[in-house]
CSV table of C-alpha atoms and ligand atoms in Angstrom, one decimal:
chain,number,residue,atom,x,y,z
A,978,MET,CA,79.5,72.1,57.8
A,979,THR,CA,76.4,74.4,57.2
A,980,PRO,CA,76.8,78.0,56.2
A,981,GLY,CA,74.9,79.4,59.5
A,982,MET,CA,77.4,77.1,61.2
A,983,ALA,CA,80.4,79.0,59.4
A,984,VAL,CA,79.4,82.9,60.2
A,985,GLU,CA,79.0,81.2,63.9
A,986,ASN,CA,82.3,80.5,64.1
A,987,ASP,CA,84.0,82.9,62.0
A,988,SER,CA,82.9,85.6,64.6
A,989,THR,CA,83.8,83.3,67.4
A,990,THR,CA,87.2,83.9,66.0
A,991,VAL,CA,87.2,87.7,65.8
A,992,ALA,CA,85.9,87.6,69.0
A,993,LEU,CA,88.3,85.5,70.2
A,994,GLU,CA,91.0,87.4,68.5
A,995,LEU,CA,89.4,90.6,69.5
A,996,ALA,CA,89.8,89.1,73.6
A,997,GLN,CA,93.1,88.3,72.9
A,998,MET,CA,93.9,92.2,71.8
A,999,TYR,CA,91.8,94.0,74.6
A,1000,GLN,CA,94.8,91.5,77.5
A,1001,LYS,CA,97.7,93.6,75.6
A,1002,GLY,CA,96.4,96.8,76.8
A,1003,VAL,CA,95.2,100.4,75.5
A,1004,LYS,CA,99.1,101.2,75.1
A,1005,HIS,CA,99.3,98.4,72.0
A,1006,LEU,CA,95.3,99.2,70.7
A,1007,CYS,CA,96.6,102.9,70.3
A,1008,ASP,CA,99.9,101.8,68.7
A,1009,ASN,CA,98.1,100.5,66.0
A,1010,GLY,CA,96.0,103.1,65.9
A,1011,LEU,CA,92.7,103.6,67.0
A,1012,ASN,CA,89.7,106.9,66.2
A,1013,LYS,CA,87.2,105.2,68.1
A,1014,LEU,CA,86.2,103.7,71.6
A,1015,PRO,CA,86.1,99.8,70.9
A,1016,PHE,CA,82.6,98.5,72.5
A,1017,LYS,CA,84.6,96.9,75.4
A,1018,TYR,CA,85.6,100.0,77.1
A,1019,VAL,CA,82.3,101.5,76.9
A,1020,LEU,CA,80.6,101.7,80.3
A,1021,PRO,CA,76.9,101.7,80.9
A,1022,ASN,CA,75.6,105.4,80.9
A,1023,SER,CA,75.1,105.1,84.8
A,1024,ASP,CA,79.2,104.7,85.5
A,1025,ARG,CA,80.9,107.0,82.3
A,1026,PRO,CA,81.7,110.2,83.8
A,1027,GLN,CA,79.4,112.7,83.2
A,1028,PRO,CA,79.8,115.1,80.3
A,1029,CYS,CA,79.8,118.6,82.9
A,1030,LYS,CA,80.9,121.9,80.7
A,1031,LEU,CA,83.5,122.4,83.7
A,1032,PRO,CA,84.5,119.8,86.0
A,1033,ALA,CA,84.6,121.2,89.7
A,1034,ALA,CA,88.2,121.3,90.3
A,1035,LEU,CA,88.7,120.9,94.1
A,1036,GLN,CA,91.7,122.7,95.9
A,1037,LEU,CA,93.0,120.1,98.0
A,1038,PRO,CA,94.6,120.9,101.9
A,1039,VAL,CA,98.4,121.1,101.5
A,1040,ILE,CA,100.9,120.2,104.3
A,1041,ASP,CA,103.8,121.5,104.1
A,1042,LEU,CA,106.1,118.7,105.2
A,1043,ALA,CA,108.7,120.7,106.6
A,1044,GLN,CA,106.7,122.6,108.2
A,1045,LEU,CA,105.5,119.8,110.2
A,1046,CYS,CA,108.7,118.6,110.8
A,1047,GLY,CA,110.0,121.7,112.3
A,1048,PRO,CA,108.6,124.3,115.5
A,1049,ASN,CA,105.2,124.8,113.8
A,1050,ARG,CA,104.2,120.5,114.4
A,1051,CYS,CA,101.6,121.1,116.4
A,1052,HIS,CA,99.4,123.2,113.8
A,1053,VAL,CA,100.5,121.6,111.2
A,1054,LEU,CA,99.5,118.9,112.7
A,1055,ARG,CA,95.7,120.0,113.4
A,1056,SER,CA,95.8,120.8,109.8
A,1057,LEU,CA,96.9,116.8,108.8
A,1058,THR,CA,94.1,116.0,111.3
A,1059,LYS,CA,91.2,118.2,109.4
A,1060,ALA,CA,93.0,117.0,106.0
A,1061,CYS,CA,92.2,113.3,106.6
A,1062,GLU,CA,88.8,113.8,108.8
A,1063,GLU,CA,87.5,116.4,106.1
A,1064,TYR,CA,88.6,114.7,102.6
A,1065,GLY,CA,90.9,111.7,103.1
A,1066,PHE,CA,93.1,113.2,100.7
A,1067,PHE,CA,96.0,115.8,101.0
A,1068,GLN,CA,98.7,117.7,98.8
A,1069,LEU,CA,102.2,117.4,100.1
A,1070,ILE,CA,104.9,120.0,99.4
A,1071,ASN,CA,108.4,120.6,100.5
A,1072,HIS,CA,108.4,116.7,100.6
A,1073,GLY,CA,112.5,116.4,100.6
A,1074,ILE,CA,112.4,114.4,97.4
A,1075,SER,CA,114.8,115.2,94.9
A,1076,SER,CA,113.9,117.0,91.7
A,1077,ASP,CA,116.3,114.3,89.8
A,1078,VAL,CA,115.0,111.8,92.2
A,1079,ILE,CA,111.3,112.4,90.7
A,1080,SER,CA,112.6,113.2,86.7
A,1081,ASN,CA,114.1,110.5,87.2
A,1082,MET,CA,111.0,108.3,88.4
A,1083,ARG,CA,109.0,110.1,85.8
A,1084,GLU,CA,111.4,109.6,82.8
A,1085,VAL,CA,111.7,106.0,83.4
A,1086,SER,CA,108.2,105.0,83.9
A,1087,SER,CA,107.2,107.0,80.0
A,1088,LYS,CA,110.2,104.8,78.6
A,1089,PHE,CA,108.9,102.3,79.8
A,1090,PHE,CA,105.4,102.4,78.9
A,1091,GLU,CA,106.9,103.7,75.4
A,1092,LEU,CA,109.4,99.8,74.8
A,1093,PRO,CA,107.6,98.0,71.8
A,1094,TYR,CA,105.3,95.1,73.5
A,1095,GLU,CA,107.4,92.7,73.2
A,1096,GLU,CA,109.3,94.0,75.5
A,1097,ARG,CA,106.9,94.9,78.5
A,1098,ALA,CA,105.0,91.8,77.7
A,1099,LYS,CA,107.7,89.7,79.2
A,1100,TYR,CA,106.2,91.3,82.4
A,1101,MET,CA,102.8,90.3,81.6
A,1102,SER,CA,100.9,87.5,84.4
A,1103,SER,CA,97.7,87.3,85.8
A,1104,ASP,CA,99.0,85.9,89.1
A,1105,MET,CA,97.9,88.2,92.1
A,1106,HIS,CA,100.9,87.5,94.3
A,1107,ALA,CA,103.2,88.0,91.2
A,1108,THR,CA,106.4,90.9,92.3
A,1109,VAL,CA,106.3,92.5,89.0
A,1110,ARG,CA,103.4,92.4,87.0
A,1111,TYR,CA,102.4,94.8,83.8
A,1112,GLY,CA,98.5,94.6,82.4
A,1113,THR,CA,95.9,96.5,81.9
A,1114,SER,CA,92.4,97.7,82.9
A,1115,PHE,CA,91.6,97.8,86.6
A,1116,ASN,CA,91.8,93.3,86.8
A,1117,GLN,CA,91.5,92.3,83.3
A,1118,ASN,CA,91.1,88.9,84.6
A,1119,LYS,CA,87.3,89.8,85.6
A,1120,ASP,CA,86.2,93.1,84.1
A,1121,ASN,CA,83.5,93.0,82.0
A,1122,VAL,CA,84.7,96.0,80.8
A,1123,PHE,CA,88.1,97.3,80.5
A,1124,CYS,CA,89.6,100.7,82.1
A,1125,TRP,CA,91.7,102.6,80.0
A,1126,ARG,CA,95.0,101.7,81.6
A,1127,ASP,CA,97.8,100.6,81.3
A,1128,PHE,CA,100.1,99.3,84.5
A,1129,LEU,CA,103.1,97.5,86.0
A,1130,LYS,CA,102.5,97.0,89.3
A,1131,LEU,CA,106.2,95.9,91.5
A,1132,THR,CA,106.4,95.0,95.0
A,1133,CYS,CA,108.9,96.9,97.1
A,1134,ASN,CA,109.0,96.2,100.2
A,1135,PRO,CA,111.8,97.6,102.2
A,1136,ASN,CA,113.3,95.1,104.6
A,1137,ASN,CA,114.5,92.8,100.8
A,1138,LEU,CA,114.1,95.6,98.4
A,1139,GLN,CA,117.6,94.3,97.0
A,1140,GLN,CA,116.7,91.0,96.1
A,1141,LEU,CA,113.1,92.0,94.3
A,1142,LEU,CA,115.3,94.8,92.1
A,1143,SER,CA,116.6,91.1,90.3
A,1144,GLY,CA,113.4,90.7,88.5
A,1145,TRP,CA,112.1,94.6,87.4
A,1146,PRO,CA,112.9,95.9,84.0
A,1147,SER,CA,116.1,96.2,83.0
A,1148,SER,CA,114.8,98.4,80.2
A,1149,PRO,CA,114.3,101.1,79.5
A,1150,ALA,CA,118.2,102.2,80.3
A,1151,GLY,CA,118.0,103.4,84.3
A,1152,PHE,CA,115.1,101.4,85.8
A,1153,LYS,CA,116.4,99.8,88.2
A,1154,ASP,CA,118.8,102.4,89.9
A,1155,SER,CA,115.9,105.2,89.3
A,1156,ALA,CA,112.5,102.7,90.8
A,1157,SER,CA,114.7,101.7,93.3
A,1158,THR,CA,116.0,105.1,94.6
A,1159,TYR,CA,112.5,106.6,94.1
A,1160,ALA,CA,110.9,103.5,96.3
A,1161,GLU,CA,113.1,104.2,98.6
A,1162,GLU,CA,112.9,107.6,99.1
A,1163,THR,CA,109.3,107.0,99.4
A,1164,HIS,CA,109.0,104.8,102.0
A,1165,ARG,CA,111.4,106.9,104.5
A,1166,LEU,CA,108.3,109.9,103.6
A,1167,PHE,CA,105.6,107.3,104.5
A,1168,LEU,CA,108.0,106.6,107.9
A,1169,CYS,CA,107.6,110.7,108.6
A,1170,LEU,CA,103.9,110.7,107.1
A,1171,VAL,CA,103.1,107.8,109.8
A,1172,GLU,CA,104.3,108.8,113.0
A,1173,ALA,CA,102.3,112.2,112.1
A,1174,ILE,CA,99.1,110.4,111.4
A,1175,LEU,CA,99.7,108.3,114.6
A,1176,GLU,CA,100.7,111.5,116.5
A,1177,SER,CA,96.9,113.6,115.5
A,1178,LEU,CA,95.4,110.2,116.5
A,1179,GLY,CA,96.4,109.0,119.8
A,1180,GLY,CA,98.6,112.4,121.0
A,1181,ASP,CA,102.2,111.2,122.2
A,1182,MET,CA,104.1,108.6,121.5
A,1183,GLU,CA,104.8,105.7,124.0
A,1184,ILE,CA,106.8,102.2,123.9
A,1185,GLU,CA,104.0,100.5,122.1
A,1186,ASP,CA,103.8,103.0,119.6
A,1187,GLU,CA,107.8,103.1,118.6
A,1188,LYS,CA,107.0,99.3,118.1
A,1189,LEU,CA,104.6,100.1,115.6
A,1190,LEU,CA,106.7,102.4,113.8
A,1191,ASN,CA,109.5,99.1,113.6
A,1192,GLU,CA,106.7,97.6,112.7
A,1193,PHE,CA,106.0,100.7,109.8
A,1194,GLU,CA,109.7,100.7,108.5
A,1195,LYS,CA,109.4,96.6,107.5
A,1196,GLY,CA,106.3,97.1,106.5
A,1197,SER,CA,104.9,96.8,103.1
A,1198,GLN,CA,105.3,98.6,99.4
A,1199,LEU,CA,104.0,98.4,95.8
A,1200,MET,CA,104.7,100.9,93.1
A,1201,VAL,CA,102.0,101.0,90.7
A,1202,MET,CA,103.0,103.1,87.6
A,1203,ASN,CA,99.6,103.9,85.3
A,1204,CYS,CA,99.7,105.0,82.0
A,1205,TYR,CA,96.4,106.3,80.3
A,1206,PRO,CA,96.9,107.2,77.1
A,1207,GLN,CA,95.2,109.4,74.9
A,1208,CYS,CA,91.8,108.0,74.4
A,1209,PRO,CA,89.5,108.6,70.9
A,1210,GLU,CA,86.1,109.2,73.4
A,1211,PRO,CA,87.2,109.7,77.0
A,1212,GLU,CA,83.6,111.0,78.4
A,1213,LEU,CA,82.5,106.9,77.6
A,1214,THR,CA,85.3,105.1,79.5
A,1215,LEU,CA,87.2,105.7,82.1
A,1216,GLY,CA,91.0,105.1,83.1
A,1217,MET,CA,90.7,103.6,87.1
A,1218,PRO,CA,86.4,102.7,88.1
A,1219,PRO,CA,86.1,104.1,91.7
A,1220,HIS,CA,88.1,102.9,93.9
A,1221,SER,CA,89.6,103.0,97.2
A,1222,ASP,CA,93.6,101.9,97.8
A,1223,TYR,CA,93.8,99.5,100.5
A,1224,GLY,CA,97.4,100.2,102.3
A,1225,PHE,CA,97.5,102.3,104.6
A,1226,LEU,CA,98.3,105.7,102.2
A,1227,THR,CA,99.1,105.5,99.0
A,1228,LEU,CA,101.7,108.4,98.1
A,1229,LEU,CA,101.4,109.9,94.7
A,1230,LEU,CA,103.4,111.3,92.1
A,1231,GLN,CA,100.8,112.8,88.9
A,1232,ASP,CA,102.5,115.1,85.7
A,1233,GLN,CA,101.0,117.9,85.0
A,1234,VAL,CA,97.6,116.2,83.0
A,1235,GLU,CA,94.3,116.5,85.1
A,1236,GLY,CA,92.3,113.2,86.1
A,1237,LEU,CA,92.8,112.2,88.7
A,1238,GLN,CA,88.9,112.8,90.7
A,1239,ILE,CA,87.9,112.4,94.2
A,1240,HIS,CA,84.6,111.5,96.0
A,1241,TYR,CA,83.7,114.8,98.1
A,1242,GLN,CA,80.5,115.9,99.5
A,1243,GLN,CA,78.9,113.2,96.5
A,1244,LYS,CA,80.6,114.4,93.5
A,1245,TRP,CA,83.4,113.6,91.5
A,1246,VAL,CA,85.5,116.0,91.6
A,1247,THR,CA,89.0,116.8,89.4
A,1248,VAL,CA,92.2,117.7,91.7
A,1249,GLN,CA,94.2,120.3,90.4
A,1250,PRO,CA,98.0,119.4,89.9
A,1251,LEU,CA,100.0,121.6,91.8
A,1252,PRO,CA,103.9,121.1,91.0
A,1253,ASN,CA,106.5,119.4,92.7
A,1254,SER,CA,103.8,118.2,95.0
A,1255,PHE,CA,102.5,114.5,96.2
A,1256,VAL,CA,98.8,113.6,96.5
A,1257,VAL,CA,98.9,111.4,99.4
A,1258,ASN,CA,95.7,109.8,100.4
A,1259,ILE,CA,93.8,107.5,103.5
A,1260,GLY,CA,93.6,103.8,102.5
A,1261,ASP,CA,91.7,101.4,103.9
A,1262,HIS,CA,94.3,99.5,106.0
A,1263,LEU,CA,94.4,103.2,108.1
A,1264,GLU,CA,90.1,103.6,108.0
A,1265,ILE,CA,90.1,99.8,109.8
A,1266,PHE,CA,93.3,101.0,112.6
A,1267,SER,CA,92.2,104.9,113.0
A,1268,ASN,CA,88.3,102.6,113.6
A,1269,GLY,CA,86.6,104.9,111.2
A,1270,ARG,CA,87.9,107.8,112.4
A,1271,TYR,CA,89.9,108.5,109.0
A,1272,LYS,CA,88.5,107.4,106.3
A,1273,SER,CA,89.6,105.9,103.0
A,1274,VAL,CA,87.6,107.7,100.2
A,1275,LEU,CA,86.7,107.1,95.9
A,1276,HIS,CA,88.2,107.6,93.3
A,1277,ARG,CA,88.8,107.7,89.9
A,1278,VAL,CA,90.9,108.3,87.0
A,1279,VAL,CA,89.4,110.0,83.9
A,1280,VAL,CA,91.1,110.2,80.5
A,1281,ASN,CA,90.8,112.5,77.5
A,1282,ALA,CA,91.7,113.2,74.3
A,1283,LYS,CA,94.6,115.0,73.9
A,1284,LYS,CA,97.5,114.1,76.0
A,1285,ASP,CA,98.8,110.9,77.7
A,1286,ARG,CA,98.9,110.8,81.8
A,1287,ILE,CA,101.3,108.9,83.5
A,1288,SER,CA,101.3,108.5,87.5
A,1289,VAL,CA,103.5,106.6,89.8
A,1290,ALA,CA,101.2,105.7,93.0
A,1291,THR,CA,103.1,104.3,95.8
A,1292,LEU,CA,100.7,102.2,98.2
A,1293,HIS,CA,102.3,101.5,102.4
A,1294,SER,CA,101.5,99.2,104.9
A,1295,LEU,CA,102.4,97.7,107.2
A,1296,PRO,CA,105.0,93.6,106.4
A,1297,PHE,CA,102.6,91.5,104.6
A,1298,ASP,CA,101.5,88.5,107.3
A,1299,SER,CA,100.5,91.6,110.1
A,1300,THR,CA,97.1,91.9,111.5
A,1301,ILE,CA,95.8,95.0,110.4
A,1302,LYS,CA,93.2,95.9,113.6
A,1303,PRO,CA,91.6,99.3,115.1
A,1304,TRP,CA,94.1,101.1,117.0
A,1305,PRO,CA,93.6,99.7,121.1
A,1306,LYS,CA,93.8,103.3,121.9
A,1307,LEU,CA,90.9,104.8,119.9
A,1308,VAL,CA,89.1,101.9,121.2
A,1309,ASN,CA,86.7,101.9,124.0
A,1310,GLU,CA,83.1,101.5,125.5
A,1311,GLU,CA,81.7,104.9,123.5
A,1312,ASN,CA,84.1,103.7,120.9
A,1313,PRO,CA,83.5,100.1,120.1
A,1314,ARG,CA,85.5,98.7,117.4
A,1315,LEU,CA,83.8,99.3,113.7
A,1316,TYR,CA,86.0,96.7,111.8
A,1317,LYS,CA,87.2,93.1,112.4
A,1318,ASP,CA,90.7,92.4,111.8
A,1319,THR,CA,92.8,91.7,108.2
A,1320,ASN,CA,95.5,90.9,106.6
A,1321,PHE,CA,96.7,91.1,102.7
A,1322,GLY,CA,95.7,87.6,102.8
A,1323,ILE,CA,92.4,87.7,103.2
A,1324,PHE,CA,92.1,90.8,100.8
A,1325,LEU,CA,94.3,89.1,97.6
A,1326,ASP,CA,91.2,85.8,98.6
A,1327,TYR,CA,88.9,88.7,98.4
A,1328,ILE,CA,89.4,90.2,95.1
A,1329,SER,CA,90.7,86.7,93.2
A,1330,SER,CA,86.9,85.5,94.3
A,1331,CYS,CA,84.9,88.7,93.4
A,1332,GLU,CA,85.4,92.1,91.3
A,1333,PRO,CA,86.7,94.7,93.8
A,1334,LYS,CA,84.0,97.3,93.2
A,1335,ARG,CA,84.5,100.4,95.1
A,1336,LYS,CA,84.5,100.2,98.8
A,1337,ASN,CA,83.1,96.9,99.1
A,1338,PHE,CA,86.7,95.1,100.6
A,1339,LEU,CA,86.2,97.3,103.4
A,1340,ASN,CA,82.5,97.0,103.6
A,1341,SER,CA,82.9,93.6,104.3
A,1342,ARG,CA,85.1,93.8,107.1
A,1343,LYS,CA,83.3,96.1,109.0
A,1344,ILE,CA,81.3,94.6,111.8
A,1345,ILE,CA,77.5,94.7,112.2
A,1346,TYR,CA,76.4,95.3,115.5
B,8,AKG,O1,96.7,107.5,88.7
B,8,AKG,C1,95.7,108.6,89.0
B,8,AKG,O2,96.0,109.6,89.6
B,8,AKG,C2,95.4,107.6,90.4
B,8,AKG,C3,95.8,106.3,90.5
B,8,AKG,C4,95.2,105.3,91.4
B,8,AKG,O3,94.1,105.9,92.1
B,8,AKG,C5,95.5,104.1,91.9
B,8,AKG,O4,97.0,104.0,91.4
B,8,AKG,O5,95.7,103.3,93.0
B,9,FE2,FE1,94.0,104.6,93.6
């Protein structure tokens, strides 16, 4: 072997070892000590969060669920419509989920990410269909530059939650109990919200709409626990790249550490965490269902050098095999259908075949006249 070849072999081995290490996630990387951001996470200049002096902060519209379910429903429905049309995001207060359920969920999420790597790695899978999936970045099989984020995704469809539970992590103690209670409670909350959203779009509920609500009752639900450890050079990377969520609605529980930014009036603005609230956002399926009246909005996550951040998102939609299409009552001569039928299978095929970026899946479902 010539000396040149030896050097080449050495550098190939090093590159392979690094690639394997990055696959293990950012928590693992940080636990091994780090004071510089590895090149794998460095975004091109144009994709980095701008080094602004003070990020523009946004006070999202606040929807009070207790008021929505009371005599002020009409008034709150108008605010809800405005929030969905203008922002695609709102904060939900007085949501009725007890502080115990929420603090238990927060606790098991942070404890899960603190488990030794070997324990977390038991749930690693590159199969997009896996019902329990621990991983890193946005799509670690495809991303050229990695995001500063580890996640645990759990399918928690309400109609077979008990069966799904058997595959969930048994560590930390109480994980299954706390996470399944949280899944049930967020599902209940989603149903209240979806009923209000249907009302906001189509007026009085008819028999057909009751059927739709029944479909949502046995719909699909995915829980995503996100962990964004402190980052040595946060201005060079992102916790999550700009994306829209694919479901109907996402309910997001964030902690008091800022990080979520939404694309609002052509600018990235930070969502101020509001204690005891959920951030709710419109997903691609609702954009299709509403025939474009309510749009899914791009959002991303910035990271910071001082604090770890944990968030828990639940993505809710119709059952996995349902067809998502514009609501017939919203389509007429003046408002032609703007989206093709879609379903989860089409979405999974799409994300397995190309890098999901911004709203490109939704754009692929648009009808071009
Ligand atoms: O962590 C956050 O604030 C947002 C997470 C998110 O956008 C997602 O899980 O889809
Ligand atoms: Fe998201």
